[in-house]
Amino acid sequence: MNAISPKRAYQEAAVSGANPMRLTVMLYEQIMQDVARADQALKDHRPDLCAQEIGHAVAVIGYLQATLRPEAGADVVRNLGRFYTMLREKLMEAQVRSSHSILEQLRQQLMEVHAAWAKVEAETVAMVQ
């Protein structure tokens, strides 16, 4: 019998009821958590755990990149595609170099883009109400 943790159950329920904007915000939050855990793993001299966290972040970024749709606008798709590619490349570089500074730079960039998505989500919700 597979028991599901309460945290996992909450996450699955939140995702299943999320609109695309909310899901995007949640995915950015997940990437930021992965980057923070990867950085902590580096500090703890756990390259195996760092690799696992970075691998998960790269997978989430791949999902975001795969869901880009042309109807969002060519510039938006192109810019986000470039951003996601840069994130994946820099995450790999941070892992290879064991670089806290690269992870911190990525964390800052992710926070900025996350804030922009959260603002769009809030404006979208306000327009619907």
mmCIF file of C-alpha atoms in Angstrom:
data_model
loop_
_atom_site.group_PDB
_atom_site.id
_atom_site.type_symbol
_atom_site.label_atom_id
_atom_site.label_comp_id
_atom_site.label_asym_id
_atom_site.label_seq_id
_atom_site.Cartn_x
_atom_site.Cartn_y
_atom_site.Cartn_z
ATOM 1 C CA MET A 1 0.000 0.000 0.000
ATOM 2 C CA ASN A 2 1.405 3.383 -1.014
ATOM 3 C CA ALA A 3 0.646 6.052 1.561
ATOM 4 C CA ILE A 4 0.742 9.579 0.198
ATOM 5 C CA SER A 5 2.221 12.306 2.372
ATOM 6 C CA PRO A 6 -0.061 15.187 3.382
ATOM 7 C CA LYS A 7 2.258 17.663 1.637
ATOM 8 C CA ARG A 8 2.158 15.656 -1.583
ATOM 9 C CA ALA A 9 -1.638 15.335 -1.379
ATOM 10 C CA TYR A 10 -1.957 19.109 -0.936
ATOM 11 C CA GLN A 11 0.353 19.767 -3.903
ATOM 12 C CA GLU A 12 -1.564 17.379 -6.153
ATOM 13 C CA ALA A 13 -4.896 18.936 -5.179
ATOM 14 C CA ALA A 14 -3.557 22.448 -5.788
ATOM 15 C CA VAL A 15 -2.192 21.514 -9.213
ATOM 16 C CA SER A 16 -5.318 19.677 -10.321
ATOM 17 C CA GLY A 17 -7.480 22.746 -9.634
ATOM 18 C CA ALA A 18 -5.037 25.358 -10.908
ATOM 19 C CA ASN A 19 -5.626 27.550 -13.929
ATOM 20 C CA PRO A 20 -2.702 27.899 -16.364
ATOM 21 C CA MET A 21 -1.498 31.164 -14.782
ATOM 22 C CA ARG A 22 -1.545 29.697 -11.251
ATOM 23 C CA LEU A 23 0.221 26.568 -12.501
ATOM 24 C CA THR A 24 2.966 28.673 -14.081
ATOM 25 C CA VAL A 25 3.476 30.570 -10.810
ATOM 26 C CA MET A 26 3.597 27.269 -8.904
ATOM 27 C CA LEU A 27 6.169 25.850 -11.318
ATOM 28 C CA TYR A 28 8.391 28.903 -10.858
ATOM 29 C CA GLU A 29 8.087 28.429 -7.092
ATOM 30 C CA GLN A 30 9.167 24.814 -7.527
ATOM 31 C CA ILE A 31 12.207 25.814 -9.580
ATOM 32 C CA MET A 32 13.191 28.394 -6.957
ATOM 33 C CA GLN A 33 12.909 25.737 -4.240
ATOM 34 C CA ASP A 34 15.024 23.350 -6.310
ATOM 35 C CA VAL A 35 17.712 26.018 -6.816
ATOM 36 C CA ALA A 36 17.746 26.843 -3.086
ATOM 37 C CA ARG A 37 18.064 23.150 -2.190
ATOM 38 C CA ALA A 38 20.822 22.692 -4.784
ATOM 39 C CA ASP A 39 22.733 25.593 -3.265
ATOM 40 C CA GLN A 40 22.305 24.150 0.227
ATOM 41 C CA ALA A 41 23.510 20.775 -1.040
ATOM 42 C CA LEU A 42 26.660 22.463 -2.361
ATOM 43 C CA LYS A 43 27.207 24.080 1.041
ATOM 44 C CA ASP A 44 26.743 20.674 2.670
ATOM 45 C CA HIS A 45 29.263 19.091 0.258
ATOM 46 C CA ARG A 46 26.551 16.846 -1.226
ATOM 47 C CA PRO A 47 27.146 16.940 -4.991
ATOM 48 C CA ASP A 48 24.779 14.002 -5.454
ATOM 49 C CA LEU A 49 21.892 15.890 -3.885
ATOM 50 C CA CYS A 50 22.834 19.054 -5.793
ATOM 51 C CA ALA A 51 22.673 17.094 -9.049
ATOM 52 C CA GLN A 52 19.268 15.686 -8.096
ATOM 53 C CA GLU A 53 17.833 19.132 -7.324
ATOM 54 C CA ILE A 54 19.279 20.687 -10.471
ATOM 55 C CA GLY A 55 17.982 17.759 -12.508
ATOM 56 C CA HIS A 56 14.496 18.351 -11.151
ATOM 57 C CA ALA A 57 14.697 22.098 -11.879
ATOM 58 C CA VAL A 58 15.810 21.350 -15.444
ATOM 59 C CA ALA A 59 12.870 18.970 -15.876
ATOM 60 C CA VAL A 60 10.389 21.610 -14.667
ATOM 61 C CA ILE A 61 11.964 24.204 -16.970
ATOM 62 C CA GLY A 62 11.659 21.711 -19.828
ATOM 63 C CA TYR A 63 7.961 21.379 -19.063
ATOM 64 C CA LEU A 64 7.514 25.166 -19.087
ATOM 65 C CA GLN A 65 9.405 25.403 -22.359
ATOM 66 C CA ALA A 66 7.341 22.629 -23.933
ATOM 67 C CA THR A 67 4.095 24.390 -23.046
ATOM 68 C CA LEU A 68 4.951 27.664 -24.807
ATOM 69 C CA ARG A 69 2.223 28.395 -27.345
ATOM 70 C CA PRO A 70 2.464 30.636 -30.429
ATOM 71 C CA GLU A 71 -0.859 32.292 -29.596
ATOM 72 C CA ALA A 72 0.918 33.989 -26.671
ATOM 73 C CA GLY A 73 2.774 36.087 -29.239
ATOM 74 C CA ALA A 74 5.991 35.474 -31.133
ATOM 75 C CA ASP A 75 8.080 37.843 -28.995
ATOM 76 C CA VAL A 76 6.824 36.345 -25.738
ATOM 77 C CA VAL A 77 7.475 32.798 -26.907
ATOM 78 C CA ARG A 78 10.922 33.682 -28.260
ATOM 79 C CA ASN A 79 11.955 35.569 -25.105
ATOM 80 C CA LEU A 80 10.680 32.935 -22.700
ATOM 81 C CA GLY A 81 12.264 30.198 -24.816
ATOM 82 C CA ARG A 82 15.610 31.963 -24.620
ATOM 83 C CA PHE A 83 15.191 32.515 -20.888
ATOM 84 C CA TYR A 84 14.418 28.831 -20.283
ATOM 85 C CA THR A 85 17.388 27.749 -22.401
ATOM 86 C CA MET A 86 19.680 30.109 -20.488
ATOM 87 C CA LEU A 87 18.359 28.783 -17.161
ATOM 88 C CA ARG A 88 19.034 25.191 -18.143
ATOM 89 C CA GLU A 89 22.541 26.007 -19.400
ATOM 90 C CA LYS A 90 23.407 28.031 -16.288
ATOM 91 C CA LEU A 91 22.074 25.328 -13.971
ATOM 92 C CA MET A 92 24.342 22.801 -15.651
ATOM 93 C CA GLU A 93 27.268 25.211 -15.386
ATOM 94 C CA ALA A 94 26.535 25.804 -11.684
ATOM 95 C CA GLN A 95 26.554 22.069 -11.096
ATOM 96 C CA VAL A 96 29.799 21.449 -12.977
ATOM 97 C CA ARG A 97 31.561 24.386 -11.309
ATOM 98 C CA SER A 98 29.887 23.926 -7.905
ATOM 99 C CA SER A 99 29.079 27.623 -8.132
ATOM 100 C CA HIS A 100 27.054 29.299 -5.408
ATOM 101 C CA SER A 101 27.269 32.612 -7.259
ATOM 102 C CA ILE A 102 25.656 31.231 -10.419
ATOM 103 C CA LEU A 103 22.848 29.684 -8.371
ATOM 104 C CA GLU A 104 22.332 33.006 -6.569
ATOM 105 C CA GLN A 105 22.170 34.892 -9.882
ATOM 106 C CA LEU A 106 19.603 32.400 -11.181
ATOM 107 C CA ARG A 107 17.611 32.664 -7.974
ATOM 108 C CA GLN A 108 17.423 36.449 -8.403
ATOM 109 C CA GLN A 109 16.330 36.155 -12.042
ATOM 110 C CA LEU A 110 13.730 33.539 -11.158
ATOM 111 C CA MET A 111 12.359 35.751 -8.387
ATOM 112 C CA GLU A 112 11.949 38.643 -10.835
ATOM 113 C CA VAL A 113 10.159 36.563 -13.459
ATOM 114 C CA HIS A 114 8.073 34.828 -10.774
ATOM 115 C CA ALA A 115 6.957 38.258 -9.499
ATOM 116 C CA ALA A 116 5.948 39.247 -13.031
ATOM 117 C CA TRP A 117 3.891 36.062 -13.475
ATOM 118 C CA ALA A 118 2.283 36.541 -10.046
ATOM 119 C CA LYS A 119 1.327 40.107 -11.030
ATOM 120 C CA VAL A 120 -0.214 38.913 -14.303
ATOM 121 C CA GLU A 121 -2.085 36.216 -12.384
ATOM 122 C CA ALA A 122 -3.439 38.773 -9.875
ATOM 123 C CA GLU A 123 -4.506 41.126 -12.677
ATOM 124 C CA THR A 124 -6.205 38.268 -14.519
ATOM 125 C CA VAL A 125 -8.113 37.222 -11.397
ATOM 126 C CA ALA A 126 -9.134 40.835 -10.765
ATOM 127 C CA MET A 127 -10.462 41.167 -14.325
ATOM 128 C CA VAL A 128 -12.573 38.021 -13.947
ATOM 129 C CA GLN A 129 -14.196 39.177 -10.713
#
